[in-house]
XYZ file of C-alpha atoms in Angstrom:
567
model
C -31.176 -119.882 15.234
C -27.718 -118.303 16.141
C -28.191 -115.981 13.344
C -31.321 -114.975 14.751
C -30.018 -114.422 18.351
C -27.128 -112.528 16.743
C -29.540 -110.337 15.020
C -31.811 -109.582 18.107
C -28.339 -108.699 19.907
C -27.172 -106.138 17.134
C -30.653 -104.615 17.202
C -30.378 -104.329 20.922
C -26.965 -103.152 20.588
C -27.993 -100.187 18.297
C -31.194 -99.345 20.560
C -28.372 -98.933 23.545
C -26.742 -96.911 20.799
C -29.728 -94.576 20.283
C -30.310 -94.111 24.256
C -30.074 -90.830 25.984
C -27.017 -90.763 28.017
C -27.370 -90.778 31.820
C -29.461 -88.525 34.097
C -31.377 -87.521 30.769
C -33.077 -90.865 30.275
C -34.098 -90.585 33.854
C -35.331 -86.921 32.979
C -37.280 -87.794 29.462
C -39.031 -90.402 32.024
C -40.148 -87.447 34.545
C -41.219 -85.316 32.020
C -42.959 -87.961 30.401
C -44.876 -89.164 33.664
C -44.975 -86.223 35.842
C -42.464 -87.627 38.038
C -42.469 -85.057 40.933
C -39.684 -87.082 43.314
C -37.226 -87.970 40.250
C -37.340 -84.072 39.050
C -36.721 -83.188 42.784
C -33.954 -85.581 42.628
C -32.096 -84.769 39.661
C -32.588 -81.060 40.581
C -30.295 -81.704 43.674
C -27.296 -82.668 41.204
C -25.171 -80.544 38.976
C -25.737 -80.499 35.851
C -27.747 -79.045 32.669
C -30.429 -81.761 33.497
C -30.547 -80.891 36.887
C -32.148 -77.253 35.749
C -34.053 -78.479 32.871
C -35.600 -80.610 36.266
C -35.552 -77.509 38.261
C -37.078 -75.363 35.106
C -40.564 -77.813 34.972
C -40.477 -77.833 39.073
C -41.016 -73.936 39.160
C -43.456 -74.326 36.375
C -45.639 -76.993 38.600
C -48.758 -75.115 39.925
C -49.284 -78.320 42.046
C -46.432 -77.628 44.552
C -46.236 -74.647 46.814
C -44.144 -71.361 46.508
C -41.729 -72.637 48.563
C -40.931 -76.091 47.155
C -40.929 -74.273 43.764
C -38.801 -70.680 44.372
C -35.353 -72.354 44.571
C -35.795 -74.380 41.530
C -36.714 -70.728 40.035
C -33.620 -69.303 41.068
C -31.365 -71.592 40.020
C -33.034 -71.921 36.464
C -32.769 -67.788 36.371
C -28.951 -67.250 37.400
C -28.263 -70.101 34.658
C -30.141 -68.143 32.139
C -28.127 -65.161 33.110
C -24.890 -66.716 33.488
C -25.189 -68.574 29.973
C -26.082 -65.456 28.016
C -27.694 -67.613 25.626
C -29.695 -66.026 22.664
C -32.182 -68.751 22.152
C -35.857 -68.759 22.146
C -37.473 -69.944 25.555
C -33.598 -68.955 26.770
C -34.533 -65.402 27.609
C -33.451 -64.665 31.618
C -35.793 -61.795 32.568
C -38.351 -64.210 31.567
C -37.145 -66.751 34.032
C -36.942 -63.598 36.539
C -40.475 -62.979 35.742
C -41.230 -66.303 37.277
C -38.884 -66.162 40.132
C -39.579 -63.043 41.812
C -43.235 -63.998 42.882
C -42.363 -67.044 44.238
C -39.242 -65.930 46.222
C -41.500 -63.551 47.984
C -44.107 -65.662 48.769
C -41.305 -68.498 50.115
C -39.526 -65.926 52.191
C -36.719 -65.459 50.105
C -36.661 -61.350 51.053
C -33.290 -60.990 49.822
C -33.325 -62.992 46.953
C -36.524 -61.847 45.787
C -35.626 -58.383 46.184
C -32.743 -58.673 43.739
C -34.980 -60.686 41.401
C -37.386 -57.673 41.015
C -34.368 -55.333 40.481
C -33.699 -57.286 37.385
C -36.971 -56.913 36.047
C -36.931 -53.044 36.720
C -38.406 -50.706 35.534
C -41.810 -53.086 35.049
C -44.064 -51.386 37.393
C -45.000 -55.437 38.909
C -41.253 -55.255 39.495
C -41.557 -51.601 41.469
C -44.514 -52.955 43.145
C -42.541 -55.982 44.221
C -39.566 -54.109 45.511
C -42.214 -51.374 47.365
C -43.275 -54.578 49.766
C -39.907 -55.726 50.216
C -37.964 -52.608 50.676
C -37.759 -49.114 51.527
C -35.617 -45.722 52.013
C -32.454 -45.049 50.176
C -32.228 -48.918 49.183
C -35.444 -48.785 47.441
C -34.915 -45.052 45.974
C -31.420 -46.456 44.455
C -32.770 -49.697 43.081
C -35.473 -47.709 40.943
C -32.869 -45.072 39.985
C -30.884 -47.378 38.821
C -33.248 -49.408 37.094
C -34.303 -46.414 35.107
C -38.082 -46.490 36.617
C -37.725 -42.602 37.654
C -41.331 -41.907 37.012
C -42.355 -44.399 40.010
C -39.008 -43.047 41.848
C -40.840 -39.476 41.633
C -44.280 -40.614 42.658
C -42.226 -41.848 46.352
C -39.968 -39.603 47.004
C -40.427 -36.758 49.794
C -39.830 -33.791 49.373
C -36.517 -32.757 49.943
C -34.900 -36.199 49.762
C -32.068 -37.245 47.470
C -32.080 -34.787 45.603
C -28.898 -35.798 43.892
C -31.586 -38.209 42.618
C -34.661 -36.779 41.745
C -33.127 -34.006 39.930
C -31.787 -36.326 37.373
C -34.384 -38.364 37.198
C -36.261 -34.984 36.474
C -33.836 -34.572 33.434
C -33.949 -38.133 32.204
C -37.416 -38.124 31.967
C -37.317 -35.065 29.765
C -38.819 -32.717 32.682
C -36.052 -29.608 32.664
C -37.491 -26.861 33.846
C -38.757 -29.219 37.201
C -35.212 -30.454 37.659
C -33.679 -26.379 37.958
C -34.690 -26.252 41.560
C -34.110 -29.805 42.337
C -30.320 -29.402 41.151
C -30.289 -25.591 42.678
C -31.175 -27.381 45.926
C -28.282 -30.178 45.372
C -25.487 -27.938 44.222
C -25.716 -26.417 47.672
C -24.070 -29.525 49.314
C -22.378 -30.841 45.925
C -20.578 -28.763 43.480
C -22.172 -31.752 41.149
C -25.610 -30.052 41.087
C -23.888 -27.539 39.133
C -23.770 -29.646 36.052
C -27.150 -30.649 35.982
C -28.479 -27.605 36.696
C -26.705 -25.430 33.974
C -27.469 -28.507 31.201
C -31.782 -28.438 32.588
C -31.386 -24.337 31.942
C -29.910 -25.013 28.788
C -32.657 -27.012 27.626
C -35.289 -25.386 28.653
C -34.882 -22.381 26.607
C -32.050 -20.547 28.959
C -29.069 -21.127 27.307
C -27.178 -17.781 28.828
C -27.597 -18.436 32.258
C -26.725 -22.522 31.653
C -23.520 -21.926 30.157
C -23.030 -19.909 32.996
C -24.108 -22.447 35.352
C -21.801 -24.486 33.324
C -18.933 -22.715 33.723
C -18.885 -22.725 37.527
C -18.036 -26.241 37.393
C -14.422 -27.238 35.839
C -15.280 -30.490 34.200
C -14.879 -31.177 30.052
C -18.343 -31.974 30.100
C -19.127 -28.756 30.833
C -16.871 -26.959 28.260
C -18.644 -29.458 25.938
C -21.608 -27.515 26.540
C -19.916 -24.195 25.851
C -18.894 -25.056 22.758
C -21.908 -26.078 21.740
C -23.704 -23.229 22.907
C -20.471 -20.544 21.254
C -21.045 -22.320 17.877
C -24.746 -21.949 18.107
C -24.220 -18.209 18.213
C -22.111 -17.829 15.639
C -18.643 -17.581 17.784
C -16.309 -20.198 16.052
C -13.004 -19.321 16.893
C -14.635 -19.349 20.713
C -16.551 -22.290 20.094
C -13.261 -24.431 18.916
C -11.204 -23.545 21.966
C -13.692 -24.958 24.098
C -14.086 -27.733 22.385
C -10.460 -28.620 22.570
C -10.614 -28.493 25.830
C -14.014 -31.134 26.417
C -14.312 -34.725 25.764
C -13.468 -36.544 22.818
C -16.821 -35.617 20.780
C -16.027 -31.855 21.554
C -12.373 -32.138 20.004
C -14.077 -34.086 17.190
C -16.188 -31.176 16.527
C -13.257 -28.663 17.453
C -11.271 -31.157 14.075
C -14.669 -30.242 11.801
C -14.740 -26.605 12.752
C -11.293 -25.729 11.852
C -11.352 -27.765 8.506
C -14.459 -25.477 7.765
C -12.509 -22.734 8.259
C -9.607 -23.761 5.942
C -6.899 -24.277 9.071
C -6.532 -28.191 8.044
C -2.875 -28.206 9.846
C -4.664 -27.639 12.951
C -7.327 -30.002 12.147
C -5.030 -32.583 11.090
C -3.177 -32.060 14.542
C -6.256 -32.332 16.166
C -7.393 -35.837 14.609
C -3.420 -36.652 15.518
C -4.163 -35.965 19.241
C -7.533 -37.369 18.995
C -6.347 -40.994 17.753
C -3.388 -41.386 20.324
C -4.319 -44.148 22.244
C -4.643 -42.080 25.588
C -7.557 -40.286 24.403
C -9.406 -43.612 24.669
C -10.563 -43.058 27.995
C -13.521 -40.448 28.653
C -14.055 -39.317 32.165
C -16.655 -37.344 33.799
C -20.045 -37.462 35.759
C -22.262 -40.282 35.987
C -25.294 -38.064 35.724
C -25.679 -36.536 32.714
C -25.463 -37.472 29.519
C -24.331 -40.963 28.341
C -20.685 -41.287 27.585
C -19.044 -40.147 24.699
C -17.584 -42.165 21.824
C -13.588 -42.228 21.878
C -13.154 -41.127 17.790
C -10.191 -42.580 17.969
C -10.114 -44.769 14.774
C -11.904 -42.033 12.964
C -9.727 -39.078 13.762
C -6.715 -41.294 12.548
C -8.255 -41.771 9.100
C -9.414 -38.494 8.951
C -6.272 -37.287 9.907
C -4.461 -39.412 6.878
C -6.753 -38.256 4.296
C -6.383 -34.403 5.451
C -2.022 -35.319 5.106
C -2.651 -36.133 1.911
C -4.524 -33.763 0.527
C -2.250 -31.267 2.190
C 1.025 -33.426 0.995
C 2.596 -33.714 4.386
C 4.261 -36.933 4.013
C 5.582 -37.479 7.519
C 2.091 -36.665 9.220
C 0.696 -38.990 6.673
C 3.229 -41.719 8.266
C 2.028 -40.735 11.437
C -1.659 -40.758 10.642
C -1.256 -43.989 9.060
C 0.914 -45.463 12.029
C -2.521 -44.693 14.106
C -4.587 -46.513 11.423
C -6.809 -49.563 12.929
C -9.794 -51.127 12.318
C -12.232 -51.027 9.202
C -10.966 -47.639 8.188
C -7.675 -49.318 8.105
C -8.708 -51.242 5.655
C -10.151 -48.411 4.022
C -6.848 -46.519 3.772
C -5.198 -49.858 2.502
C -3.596 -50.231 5.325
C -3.302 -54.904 5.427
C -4.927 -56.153 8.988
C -1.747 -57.427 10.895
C -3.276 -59.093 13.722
C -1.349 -59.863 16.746
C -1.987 -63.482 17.755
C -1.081 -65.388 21.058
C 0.437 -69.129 20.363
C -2.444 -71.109 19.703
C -4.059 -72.819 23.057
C -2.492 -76.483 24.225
C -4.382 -79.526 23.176
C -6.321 -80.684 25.329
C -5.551 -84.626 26.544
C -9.218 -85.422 25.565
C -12.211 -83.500 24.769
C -14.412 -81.996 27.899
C -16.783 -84.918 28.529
C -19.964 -82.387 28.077
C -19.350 -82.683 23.813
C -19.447 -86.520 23.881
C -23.034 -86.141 25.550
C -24.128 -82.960 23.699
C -23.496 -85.183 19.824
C -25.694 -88.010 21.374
C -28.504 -85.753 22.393
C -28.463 -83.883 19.317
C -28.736 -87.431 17.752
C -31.950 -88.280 19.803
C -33.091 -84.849 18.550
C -32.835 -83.273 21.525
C -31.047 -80.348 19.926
C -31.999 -77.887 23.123
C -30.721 -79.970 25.444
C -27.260 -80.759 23.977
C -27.052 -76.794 23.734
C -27.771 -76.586 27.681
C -25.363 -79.267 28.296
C -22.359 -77.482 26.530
C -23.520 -74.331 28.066
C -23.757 -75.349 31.417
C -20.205 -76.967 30.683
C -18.999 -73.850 29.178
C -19.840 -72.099 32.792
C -17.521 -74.805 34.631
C -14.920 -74.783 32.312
C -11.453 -74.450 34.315
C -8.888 -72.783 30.801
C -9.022 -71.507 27.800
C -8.601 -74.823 26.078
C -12.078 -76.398 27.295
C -13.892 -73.012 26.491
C -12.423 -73.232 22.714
C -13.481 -76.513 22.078
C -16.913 -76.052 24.034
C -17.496 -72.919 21.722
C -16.760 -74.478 18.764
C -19.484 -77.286 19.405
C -21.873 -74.862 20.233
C -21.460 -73.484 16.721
C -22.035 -76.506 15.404
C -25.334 -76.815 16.773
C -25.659 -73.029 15.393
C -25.461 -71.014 18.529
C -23.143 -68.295 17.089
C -23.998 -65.037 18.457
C -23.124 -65.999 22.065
C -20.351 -67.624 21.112
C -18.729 -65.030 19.346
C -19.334 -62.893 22.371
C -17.473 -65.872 24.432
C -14.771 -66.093 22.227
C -13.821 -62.171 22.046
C -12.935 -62.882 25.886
C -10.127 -65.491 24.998
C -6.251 -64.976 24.206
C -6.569 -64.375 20.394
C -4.892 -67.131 18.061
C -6.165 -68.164 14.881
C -8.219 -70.717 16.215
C -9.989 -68.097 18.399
C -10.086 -65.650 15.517
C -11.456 -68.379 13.744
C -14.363 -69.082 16.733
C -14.734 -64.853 16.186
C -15.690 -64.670 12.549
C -17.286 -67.912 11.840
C -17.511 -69.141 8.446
C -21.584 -70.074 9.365
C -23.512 -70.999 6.612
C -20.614 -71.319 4.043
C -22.545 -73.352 1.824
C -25.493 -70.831 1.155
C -23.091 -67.885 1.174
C -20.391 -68.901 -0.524
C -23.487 -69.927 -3.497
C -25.018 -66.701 -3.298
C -21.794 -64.423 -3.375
C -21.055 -65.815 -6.334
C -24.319 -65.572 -8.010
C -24.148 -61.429 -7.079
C -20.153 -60.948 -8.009
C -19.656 -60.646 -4.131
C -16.570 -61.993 -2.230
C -17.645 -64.986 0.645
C -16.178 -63.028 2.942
C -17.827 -59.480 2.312
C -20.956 -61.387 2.876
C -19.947 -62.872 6.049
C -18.822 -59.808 7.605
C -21.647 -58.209 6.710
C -24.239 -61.165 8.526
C -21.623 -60.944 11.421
C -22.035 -57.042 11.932
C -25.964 -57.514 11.478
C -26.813 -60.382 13.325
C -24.079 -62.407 14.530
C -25.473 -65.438 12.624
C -28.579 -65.220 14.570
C -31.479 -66.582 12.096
C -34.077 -64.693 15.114
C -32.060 -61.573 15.591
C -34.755 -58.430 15.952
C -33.453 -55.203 16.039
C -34.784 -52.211 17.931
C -36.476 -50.782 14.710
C -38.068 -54.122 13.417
C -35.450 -55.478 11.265
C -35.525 -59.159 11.449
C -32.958 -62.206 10.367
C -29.712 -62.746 9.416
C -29.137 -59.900 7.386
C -32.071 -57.696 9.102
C -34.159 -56.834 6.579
C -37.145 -54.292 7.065
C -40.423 -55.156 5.542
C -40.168 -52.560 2.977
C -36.902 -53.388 1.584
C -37.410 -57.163 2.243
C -40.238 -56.639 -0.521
C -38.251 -54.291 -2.398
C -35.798 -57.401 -2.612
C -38.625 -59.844 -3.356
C -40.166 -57.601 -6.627
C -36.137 -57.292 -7.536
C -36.219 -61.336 -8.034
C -39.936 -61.323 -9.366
C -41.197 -63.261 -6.663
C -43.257 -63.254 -3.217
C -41.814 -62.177 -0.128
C -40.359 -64.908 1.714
C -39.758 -65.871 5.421
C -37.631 -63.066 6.785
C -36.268 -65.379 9.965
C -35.677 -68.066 7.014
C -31.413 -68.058 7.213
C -31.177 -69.171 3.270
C -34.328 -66.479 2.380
C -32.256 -64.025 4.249
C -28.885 -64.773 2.412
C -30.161 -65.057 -1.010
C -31.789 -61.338 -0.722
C -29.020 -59.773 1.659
C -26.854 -61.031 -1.708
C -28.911 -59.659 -4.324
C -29.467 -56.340 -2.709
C -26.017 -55.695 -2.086
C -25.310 -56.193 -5.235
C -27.922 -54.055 -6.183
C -26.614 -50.916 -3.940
C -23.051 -51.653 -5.322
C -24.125 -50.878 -9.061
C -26.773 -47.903 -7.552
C -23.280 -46.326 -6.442
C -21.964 -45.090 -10.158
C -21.657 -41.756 -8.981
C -18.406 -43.067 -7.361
C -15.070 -44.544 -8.602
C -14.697 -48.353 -9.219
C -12.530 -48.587 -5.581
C -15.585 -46.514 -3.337
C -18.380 -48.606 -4.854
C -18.299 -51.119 -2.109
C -17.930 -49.191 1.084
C -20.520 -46.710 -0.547
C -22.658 -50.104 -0.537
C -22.210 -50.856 2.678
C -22.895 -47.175 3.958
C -25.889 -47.562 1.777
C -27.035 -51.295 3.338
C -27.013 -49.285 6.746
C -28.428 -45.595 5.851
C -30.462 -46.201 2.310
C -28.713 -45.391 -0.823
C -31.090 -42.127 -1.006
C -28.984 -41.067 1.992
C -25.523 -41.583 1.178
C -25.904 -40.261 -2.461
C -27.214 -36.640 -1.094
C -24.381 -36.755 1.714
C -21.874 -37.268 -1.629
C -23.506 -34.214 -3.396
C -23.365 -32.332 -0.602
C -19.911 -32.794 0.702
C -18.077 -33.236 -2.367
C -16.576 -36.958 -1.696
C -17.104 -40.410 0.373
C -14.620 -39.089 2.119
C -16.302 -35.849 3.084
C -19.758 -37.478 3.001
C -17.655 -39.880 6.163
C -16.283 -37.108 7.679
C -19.560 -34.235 7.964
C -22.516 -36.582 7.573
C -25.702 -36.451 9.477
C -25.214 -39.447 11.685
C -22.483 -41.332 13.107
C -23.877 -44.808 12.461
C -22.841 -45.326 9.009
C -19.729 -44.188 9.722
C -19.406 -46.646 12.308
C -21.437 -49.746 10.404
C -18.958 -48.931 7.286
C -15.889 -49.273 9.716
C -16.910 -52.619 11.535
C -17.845 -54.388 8.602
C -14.921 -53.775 7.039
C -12.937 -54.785 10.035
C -14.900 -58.200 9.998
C -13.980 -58.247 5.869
C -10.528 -58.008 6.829
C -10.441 -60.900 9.259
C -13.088 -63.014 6.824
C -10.087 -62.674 4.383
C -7.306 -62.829 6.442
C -8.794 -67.394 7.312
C -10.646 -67.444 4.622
């Protein structure tokens, strides 16, 4: 009998074991049961369960606009605040839902800056027509990029300083001329517009003109341009010196085409300083310009060498940083903080997040540390909250999160997580790859984010296209997997970079790699024609088509260098 009664007490021991921990029983019971006055309740205290309550309030068709539009709200700004990457985690959804209800509650003000968000959706212009008007509605859609429903409401003769570039954005040049000729009269401003809409639409003379009334380096930019267009390089350069950081780029290029590399390699010199990190200029036209600063100083060490100038080599190399860094040879010496203080006990959000993602309630425990991660007072708490969000495989926030911390290991460490070791560090070796090569490589593409989806379709870890995704899959004689499947994704990302690295033969033992990892970004068709036709990797870095390769090559290898700096 006692052995029975001790039995029924260790079973009821490990049920208590197995519960959901505090307000989230009382919320699995809601749920469950449709509990209107318990959701209500737990909605009125902090806490992750308190929104996941508010999140199935605003979803309740049975309760009015009003009872439902602050439960909205609050589920919305968490959603924003969290920057979580998650499915069914997405906040313009979640404004979606908000902004109709906050109107009909009321809620003018609130609902006016939920429609903003969703701008430029045309039930979001609607929304903000009802609720607003004048310069506060004519800014709102400006600045939410809807200029095509800006343009259908503004008079005639109003703003100007935004219709004309919402004109130009829209493609619309020779419409925006007398729009800016009408603003320039009260703003010298209106000048730059105006000379860049004659430029493009066919009256280059007269724009660079137009340009040239207005001292900013934008506008020499655009004289440059225009003087190497024609034919007039030695004109072209000194304008370009004096523009923004892309013009003294190009100013660098043009020189070295004309055999004055001294100059050029003073140029890149002056390019990389670190004052030349900050571009300036109007907030009109077009988007800002990359600094260059990490490629000028490797451009600028290769052109010391090959002109044997030892101390502007030093210099060059002084200036090194980043993937091309590593690229010169130069080690990654990273400058780390002392690592955070131990904390006296863990933040009591992790305790509760393991025992939810016990119970299978894997969604939840990731809202709990997230909503803990929000509240969290130091560094110390953040660190630890991050790192048991990666746990529960929420890396590509996190690594956002953990860029914004004092850097010690243990934050570099939160930075370039080792995610997935087991599959990678398998598949690396099966393909002659280093671990960590791979890892940087899913940490430029993805951030560890099995759902990533690029702009152009790419998918997964290692964002694979369909074509080369089956490319990969007749390379290892079988049918095309799951692309969002994280070991499917490994296993080919593996096997194809392997496969780039021996397609790059045209290149020395030492260039094979970074040509593979141009190639992974650009196609190896691409980087093997931009060899031929400027003569090296080097070259092919310096005067290729596009800067993205350039760029992918360089932060890859930066993550590489970090990948084998813990591993």
């Amino acid at each position: 009998m006692r052995w029975g009664l001790l039995l029924l007490m260790l079973l009821a021991l490990g049920c208590r074991g197995q519960q959901l921990p505090g307000p989230y029983q009382q919320l699995e019971r809601a749920l469950q049961q449709q509990d209107v006055l318990t959701l209500a309740s737990l909605a009125a205290e902090p806490g992750f369960a308190g929104l996941v309550a508010a999140r199935a309030l605003a979803a309740d068709p049975t309760l009015s606009a009003l009872e439902r539009a602050p439960h909205a709200l609050a589920w919305a700004h968490f959603l924003e605040q969290s920057r979580s990457f998650e499915p069914g985690f997405d906040p313009r959804g979640a404004w979606a839902q908000a902004a109709p209800l906050l109107e009909a509650a009321g809620m003018r003000t609130e609902a006016i800056e939920a429609y903003t968000r969703l701008l430029p959706a045309s039930e979001a212009v609607s929304g903000l027509r009802r609720l607003t008007s004048g310069n506060d509605l004519y800014q709102r859609l400006y600045a939410g990029r809807a200029y095509a429903s800006l343009l259908a409401i503004l008079p005639d003769g109003v703003r100007p300083d935004l219709k004309a570039p919402a004109l130009y954005r829209l493609g619309r040049y020779r419409e925006a001329i007398p729009v800016y000729r009408e603003w320039a009269k009260s703003d010298p401003k209106g000048l730059y517009g105006l000379g860049w809409s004659l430029y493009l639409s066919g009256q280059q003379a007269l724009g660079i003109q137009t340009l040239a009334r207005y001292d900013l380096r934008e506008s020499r930019f655009a004289q440059g341009a225009w003087l190497q267009s024609q034919g007039q390089i030695p004109q072209a350069i000194a304008a370009y010196r004096e523009s923004t950081p892309e013009g003294r780029w190009r100013a660098a290029g043009l020189l070295e085409q004309e055999g004055r590399l001294r100059e050029a390699l003073l140029t890149y010199l002056q390019l990389a300083q670190p004052q030349a990190a900050s571009p300036t200029g109007s907030n009109h036209l077009p988007s800002p310009e990359p600094t260059f600063r990490d490629d000028a100083a490797y451009r600028a060490w290769v052109l010391a060498q090959q002109i044997g100038d030892g101390e502007l080599e030093r210099q060059a190399y002084t200036l090194l940083r980043g993937g091309l860094a590593a690229l010169a040879g130069k080690p990654l010496e990273p400058k780390l903080v002392p690592e955070l203080p131990s904390l006296p006990q863990e933040p009591p959000a992790i305790p509760i997040a393991h025992t939810l993602a016990q119970q299978g309630k894997a969604e939840w425990a990731r809202g709990e540390l997230r909503y803990a991660l929000l509240q969290a007072p130091d560094p110390s708490s953040k660190l630890a909250l991050i790192r048991e969000l990666q746990t529960l495989g929420a890396y590509r926030e996190t690594i956002n999160q953990a860029e914004e911390l004092p850097q010690s290991r243990a934050v570099l460490e939160a930075i370039y997580p080792q995610a997935y070791a087991a599959w990678v560090e398998k598949y690396a070796q099966a393909n002659g790859l280093e671990a960590p090569l791979l890892w940087a490589l899913i940490w430029q593409e993805s951030h560890f984010d099995p759902q990533a989806v690029s702009r152009t379709g790419a998918q997964g870890l290692m964002q694979f296209t369909r074509p080369t995704w089956e490319d990969v899959a007749r390379m290892l004689g079988e049918t095309p997997g799951d692309r969002f499947d994280p070991e499917t994704s490994i296993r080919y990302g593996a096997r194809y970079l392997r496969w780039l690295h021996d397609g790059c033969t045209f290149l020395s033992e030492a260039e094979r790699w970074p040509c593979a990892i141009l190639a992974y970004n650009g196609g190896i068709g691409y980087v093997r024609r931009g060899v031929a036709a400027s003569g090296s990797l080097q070259g092919f870095l310096r005067f290729q088509e596009r800067e993205e390769p350039r760029e992918f090559l360089s932060s890859v290898l930066e993550a590489y260098a970090y990948y084998r700096y813990l591993y």
